[in-house]
Amino acid sequence: DSEVQAVYIATPHPMHAEWIVRCAEAGKHILCEKPATLNAWECMAVLEHVRQHGVFFMEAFMYRHHPQWLRARQIVSEGGVGELRTIQTAFAYYNDDGQNIRNIADIGGGGMMDIGCYAISLARFIFDAEPDRVVGIVEYDETFGTDRLASAMLDFGRGTSTFTCSTQLSPYQRVNIFGTSGRVEIEIPFNAPPDRPCLMWHETGGEIERIEFPVCDQYTIQGELMSRAILDDTPVPTPITDAVANMQVIEAVFESGRSGGWVTP
C-alpha cells in the first residue's frame, strides 16, 4: 500500500523478525516492540535487511523518551551526582496466568524479555556505555519454564548497575542512580502514567529537590520522534544497533545464570 509509510510491529516476540524483514522489503519504516528479536544473532540478521532496504527502524523502548529520563541523563552527564558509581533497579509484577503470553516459554515469555530488558537498557543509557561483564542468578517457574525471578549485576568498569526483575512478586518499580556526591530517584520509571504528573528526586549537597514533570504520554512522544526522524531524515533515538547490544546483555545474564560466573556480553 503506497499510502502506508511506516508500520508499528506489536506482535508477540517470535513474530518480530519475520515482520521486520517483510516491512523492510516493502519499503516501510519500522517501529518495533521490544525485544526486537529473540536473540542477538537474529537481531543482527534483520539489521542487514533494514540496512539493505534503507528504511528507518526503531525499537520501542518508550521510557527513554519521557522527560524524566532525559532530565535524569542530563543531571548525570552534567555532574549532578558527582562521579556516577552505581544504579539500582527494581521492576516486578505478579502474573501466574498460564494462558498469558508472558508465561509461555516457547514465545519468549519470562521476566527478562518482558521487563528485565528495561533495567539493562536504562543502565546502558545512563552510563552511555556497554558493560564489560555480567553476572546473574535466574530462577525458573517449574510449571511454565519461564524465568520468574532474576537478579544481575552489570560491570561498566567505572561503576555497576544492579537489578531484580520478577513476574511473581508484589508489583513495584523504582530506579535509584547514585554518584559520589548525589543521587537521582525516579518514582515510576517505566510505566509512566499518561494522566498525572511524574516525580523525581535529585539529592545533592544535603538537599533534596523534588522535580515534577507535566502530564505527557511517552508513547505519543515515541511515535512523534519516529515520525520526525522519517520526515527530517535524522537518526532515530533507539536504532537496531542498540537493540542488538541490549539483547547481547540479556543473553549474557541467562548464560551467567547457567554457569554461575561472570560473562562478557
mmCIF file with all atom_site columns, C-alpha atoms in Angstrom, residues 106-202:
data_model
loop_
_atom_site.group_PDB
_atom_site.id
_atom_site.type_symbol
_atom_site.label_atom_id
_atom_site.label_alt_id
_atom_site.label_comp_id
_atom_site.label_asym_id
_atom_site.label_entity_id
_atom_site.label_seq_id
_atom_site.pdbx_PDB_ins_code
_atom_site.Cartn_x
_atom_site.Cartn_y
_atom_site.Cartn_z
_atom_site.occupancy
_atom_site.B_iso_or_equiv
_atom_site.pdbx_formal_charge
_atom_site.auth_seq_id
_atom_site.auth_comp_id
_atom_site.auth_asym_id
_atom_site.auth_atom_id
_atom_site.pdbx_PDB_model_num
ATOM 1  C CA . ASP A 1 106 ? 8.036  -21.022 23.558 1.00 0.00 ? 106 ASP A CA 1
ATOM 2  C CA . ILE A 1 107 ? 7.107  -17.486 22.557 1.00 0.00 ? 107 ILE A CA 1
ATOM 3  C CA . GLY A 1 108 ? 9.709  -15.650 24.594 1.00 0.00 ? 108 GLY A CA 1
ATOM 4  C CA . GLY A 1 109 ? 7.821  -15.366 27.868 1.00 0.00 ? 109 GLY A CA 1
ATOM 5  C CA . GLY A 1 110 ? 9.510  -14.619 31.159 1.00 0.00 ? 110 GLY A CA 1
ATOM 6  C CA . GLY A 1 111 ? 10.642 -11.639 33.174 1.00 0.00 ? 111 GLY A CA 1
ATOM 7  C CA . MET A 1 112 ? 13.914 -10.851 31.404 1.00 0.00 ? 112 MET A CA 1
ATOM 8  C CA . MET A 1 113 ? 12.384 -10.374 27.966 1.00 0.00 ? 113 MET A CA 1
ATOM 9  C CA . ASP A 1 114 ? 9.375  -8.519  29.339 1.00 0.00 ? 114 ASP A CA 1
ATOM 10 C CA . ILE A 1 115 ? 10.797 -6.199  31.997 1.00 0.00 ? 115 ILE A CA 1
ATOM 11 C CA . GLY A 1 116 ? 14.423 -7.092  32.744 1.00 0.00 ? 116 GLY A CA 1
ATOM 12 C CA . CYS A 1 117 ? 15.276 -5.647  29.347 1.00 0.00 ? 117 CYS A CA 1
ATOM 13 C CA . TYR A 1 118 ? 14.322 -2.202  30.701 1.00 0.00 ? 118 TYR A CA 1
ATOM 14 C CA . ALA A 1 119 ? 16.786 -2.460  33.577 1.00 0.00 ? 119 ALA A CA 1
ATOM 15 C CA . ILE A 1 120 ? 19.564 -3.349  31.148 1.00 0.00 ? 120 ILE A CA 1
ATOM 16 C CA . SER A 1 121 ? 18.564 -0.659  28.668 1.00 0.00 ? 121 SER A CA 1
ATOM 17 C CA . LEU A 1 122 ? 18.478 2.135   31.243 1.00 0.00 ? 122 LEU A CA 1
ATOM 18 C CA . ALA A 1 123 ? 21.890 1.154   32.661 1.00 0.00 ? 123 ALA A CA 1
ATOM 19 C CA . ARG A 1 124 ? 23.439 1.374   29.207 1.00 0.00 ? 124 ARG A CA 1
ATOM 20 C CA . PHE A 1 125 ? 21.531 4.631   28.610 1.00 0.00 ? 125 PHE A CA 1
ATOM 21 C CA . ILE A 1 126 ? 22.708 6.357   31.793 1.00 0.00 ? 126 ILE A CA 1
ATOM 22 C CA . PHE A 1 127 ? 26.294 5.050   31.726 1.00 0.00 ? 127 PHE A CA 1
ATOM 23 C CA . ASP A 1 128 ? 26.346 5.741   27.959 1.00 0.00 ? 128 ASP A CA 1
ATOM 24 C CA . ALA A 1 129 ? 28.449 2.598   27.568 1.00 0.00 ? 129 ALA A CA 1
ATOM 25 C CA . GLU A 1 130 ? 28.310 -1.176  27.287 1.00 0.00 ? 130 GLU A CA 1
ATOM 26 C CA . PRO A 1 131 ? 29.080 -3.398  30.309 1.00 0.00 ? 131 PRO A CA 1
ATOM 27 C CA . ASP A 1 132 ? 32.436 -5.181  30.391 1.00 0.00 ? 132 ASP A CA 1
ATOM 28 C CA . ARG A 1 133 ? 30.982 -8.223  32.125 1.00 0.00 ? 133 ARG A CA 1
ATOM 29 C CA . VAL A 1 134 ? 27.741 -9.500  33.647 1.00 0.00 ? 134 VAL A CA 1
ATOM 30 C CA . VAL A 1 135 ? 26.797 -11.885 36.445 1.00 0.00 ? 135 VAL A CA 1
ATOM 31 C CA . GLY A 1 136 ? 23.294 -13.085 37.241 1.00 0.00 ? 136 GLY A CA 1
ATOM 32 C CA . ILE A 1 137 ? 21.044 -15.500 39.094 1.00 0.00 ? 137 ILE A CA 1
ATOM 33 C CA . VAL A 1 138 ? 17.912 -16.711 37.305 1.00 0.00 ? 138 VAL A CA 1
ATOM 34 C CA . GLU A 1 139 ? 15.039 -18.703 38.806 1.00 0.00 ? 139 GLU A CA 1
ATOM 35 C CA . TYR A 1 140 ? 12.573 -20.544 36.563 1.00 0.00 ? 140 TYR A CA 1
ATOM 36 C CA . ASP A 1 141 ? 8.930  -21.411 37.129 1.00 0.00 ? 141 ASP A CA 1
ATOM 37 C CA . GLU A 1 142 ? 8.584  -25.192 37.404 1.00 0.00 ? 142 GLU A CA 1
ATOM 38 C CA . THR A 1 143 ? 5.287  -25.227 35.502 1.00 0.00 ? 143 THR A CA 1
ATOM 39 C CA . PHE A 1 144 ? 5.768  -22.546 32.847 1.00 0.00 ? 144 PHE A CA 1
ATOM 40 C CA . GLY A 1 145 ? 9.502  -22.957 32.285 1.00 0.00 ? 145 GLY A CA 1
ATOM 41 C CA . THR A 1 146 ? 9.868  -19.175 32.144 1.00 0.00 ? 146 THR A CA 1
ATOM 42 C CA . ASP A 1 147 ? 12.243 -17.066 34.205 1.00 0.00 ? 147 ASP A CA 1
ATOM 43 C CA . ARG A 1 148 ? 10.194 -15.658 37.070 1.00 0.00 ? 148 ARG A CA 1
ATOM 44 C CA . LEU A 1 149 ? 12.911 -14.060 39.219 1.00 0.00 ? 149 LEU A CA 1
ATOM 45 C CA . ALA A 1 150 ? 16.253 -12.712 38.057 1.00 0.00 ? 150 ALA A CA 1
ATOM 46 C CA . SER A 1 151 ? 18.907 -10.568 39.683 1.00 0.00 ? 151 SER A CA 1
ATOM 47 C CA . ALA A 1 152 ? 22.027 -9.350  37.949 1.00 0.00 ? 152 ALA A CA 1
ATOM 48 C CA . MET A 1 153 ? 24.996 -7.022  38.146 1.00 0.00 ? 153 MET A CA 1
ATOM 49 C CA . LEU A 1 154 ? 26.432 -5.215  35.142 1.00 0.00 ? 154 LEU A CA 1
ATOM 50 C CA . ASP A 1 155 ? 30.048 -4.093  35.496 1.00 0.00 ? 155 ASP A CA 1
ATOM 51 C CA . PHE A 1 156 ? 30.834 -0.960  33.481 1.00 0.00 ? 156 PHE A CA 1
ATOM 52 C CA . GLY A 1 157 ? 34.382 -0.658  34.778 1.00 0.00 ? 157 GLY A CA 1
ATOM 53 C CA . ARG A 1 158 ? 33.819 2.764   36.341 1.00 0.00 ? 158 ARG A CA 1
ATOM 54 C CA . GLY A 1 159 ? 30.681 1.625   38.103 1.00 0.00 ? 159 GLY A CA 1
ATOM 55 C CA . THR A 1 160 ? 27.965 -1.007  38.355 1.00 0.00 ? 160 THR A CA 1
ATOM 56 C CA . SER A 1 161 ? 24.269 -1.446  37.776 1.00 0.00 ? 161 SER A CA 1
ATOM 57 C CA . THR A 1 162 ? 22.234 -3.998  39.702 1.00 0.00 ? 162 THR A CA 1
ATOM 58 C CA . PHE A 1 163 ? 18.646 -5.045  39.162 1.00 0.00 ? 163 PHE A CA 1
ATOM 59 C CA . THR A 1 164 ? 15.973 -7.510  40.161 1.00 0.00 ? 164 THR A CA 1
ATOM 60 C CA . CYS A 1 165 ? 13.013 -8.273  37.939 1.00 0.00 ? 165 CYS A CA 1
ATOM 61 C CA . SER A 1 166 ? 10.177 -10.701 38.553 1.00 0.00 ? 166 SER A CA 1
ATOM 62 C CA . THR A 1 167 ? 6.849  -11.823 37.144 1.00 0.00 ? 167 THR A CA 1
ATOM 63 C CA . GLN A 1 168 ? 5.788  -13.234 40.514 1.00 0.00 ? 168 GLN A CA 1
ATOM 64 C CA . LEU A 1 169 ? 6.428  -10.541 43.100 1.00 0.00 ? 169 LEU A CA 1
ATOM 65 C CA . SER A 1 170 ? 4.421  -7.703  44.546 1.00 0.00 ? 170 SER A CA 1
ATOM 66 C CA . PRO A 1 171 ? 4.035  -5.045  41.823 1.00 0.00 ? 171 PRO A CA 1
ATOM 67 C CA . TYR A 1 172 ? 6.701  -2.379  42.139 1.00 0.00 ? 172 TYR A CA 1
ATOM 68 C CA . GLN A 1 173 ? 9.148  -0.309  40.109 1.00 0.00 ? 173 GLN A CA 1
ATOM 69 C CA . ARG A 1 174 ? 11.826 2.176   41.142 1.00 0.00 ? 174 ARG A CA 1
ATOM 70 C CA . VAL A 1 175 ? 15.230 3.352   39.945 1.00 0.00 ? 175 VAL A CA 1
ATOM 71 C CA . ASN A 1 176 ? 17.975 4.943   42.050 1.00 0.00 ? 176 ASN A CA 1
ATOM 72 C CA . ILE A 1 177 ? 21.077 6.455   40.442 1.00 0.00 ? 177 ILE A CA 1
ATOM 73 C CA . PHE A 1 178 ? 23.985 7.031   42.830 1.00 0.00 ? 178 PHE A CA 1
ATOM 74 C CA . GLY A 1 179 ? 27.123 9.109   42.418 1.00 0.00 ? 179 GLY A CA 1
ATOM 75 C CA . THR A 1 180 ? 29.913 10.283  44.679 1.00 0.00 ? 180 THR A CA 1
ATOM 76 C CA . SER A 1 181 ? 28.078 13.462  45.664 1.00 0.00 ? 181 SER A CA 1
ATOM 77 C CA . GLY A 1 182 ? 24.419 12.944  44.843 1.00 0.00 ? 182 GLY A CA 1
ATOM 78 C CA . ARG A 1 183 ? 21.638 10.689  43.670 1.00 0.00 ? 183 ARG A CA 1
ATOM 79 C CA . VAL A 1 184 ? 18.542 10.640  41.481 1.00 0.00 ? 184 VAL A CA 1
ATOM 80 C CA . GLU A 1 185 ? 15.414 8.640   42.322 1.00 0.00 ? 185 GLU A CA 1
ATOM 81 C CA . ILE A 1 186 ? 12.663 8.049   39.765 1.00 0.00 ? 186 ILE A CA 1
ATOM 82 C CA . GLU A 1 187 ? 9.291  7.139   41.248 1.00 0.00 ? 187 GLU A CA 1
ATOM 83 C CA . ILE A 1 188 ? 7.627  5.461   38.237 1.00 0.00 ? 188 ILE A CA 1
ATOM 84 C CA . PRO A 1 189 ? 10.499 4.873   35.812 1.00 0.00 ? 189 PRO A CA 1
ATOM 85 C CA . PHE A 1 190 ? 8.854  2.668   33.180 1.00 0.00 ? 190 PHE A CA 1
ATOM 86 C CA . ASN A 1 191 ? 5.043  2.732   33.183 1.00 0.00 ? 191 ASN A CA 1
ATOM 87 C CA . ALA A 1 192 ? 4.884  6.492   33.494 1.00 0.00 ? 192 ALA A CA 1
ATOM 88 C CA . PRO A 1 193 ? 1.179  7.408   33.760 1.00 0.00 ? 193 PRO A CA 1
ATOM 89 C CA . PRO A 1 194 ? -0.276 9.486   30.892 1.00 0.00 ? 194 PRO A CA 1
ATOM 90 C CA . ASP A 1 195 ? -2.856 11.155  33.123 1.00 0.00 ? 195 ASP A CA 1
ATOM 91 C CA . ARG A 1 196 ? -0.897 12.588  36.038 1.00 0.00 ? 196 ARG A CA 1
ATOM 92 C CA . PRO A 1 197 ? 2.489  14.221  36.694 1.00 0.00 ? 197 PRO A CA 1
ATOM 93 C CA . CYS A 1 198 ? 5.614  12.116  37.296 1.00 0.00 ? 198 CYS A CA 1
ATOM 94 C CA . LEU A 1 199 ? 8.024  12.688  40.159 1.00 0.00 ? 199 LEU A CA 1
ATOM 95 C CA . MET A 1 200 ? 11.780 12.569  40.521 1.00 0.00 ? 200 MET A CA 1
ATOM 96 C CA . TRP A 1 201 ? 14.067 13.499  43.401 1.00 0.00 ? 201 TRP A CA 1
ATOM 97 C CA . HIS A 1 202 ? 17.575 14.892  42.998 1.00 0.00 ? 202 HIS A CA 1
#
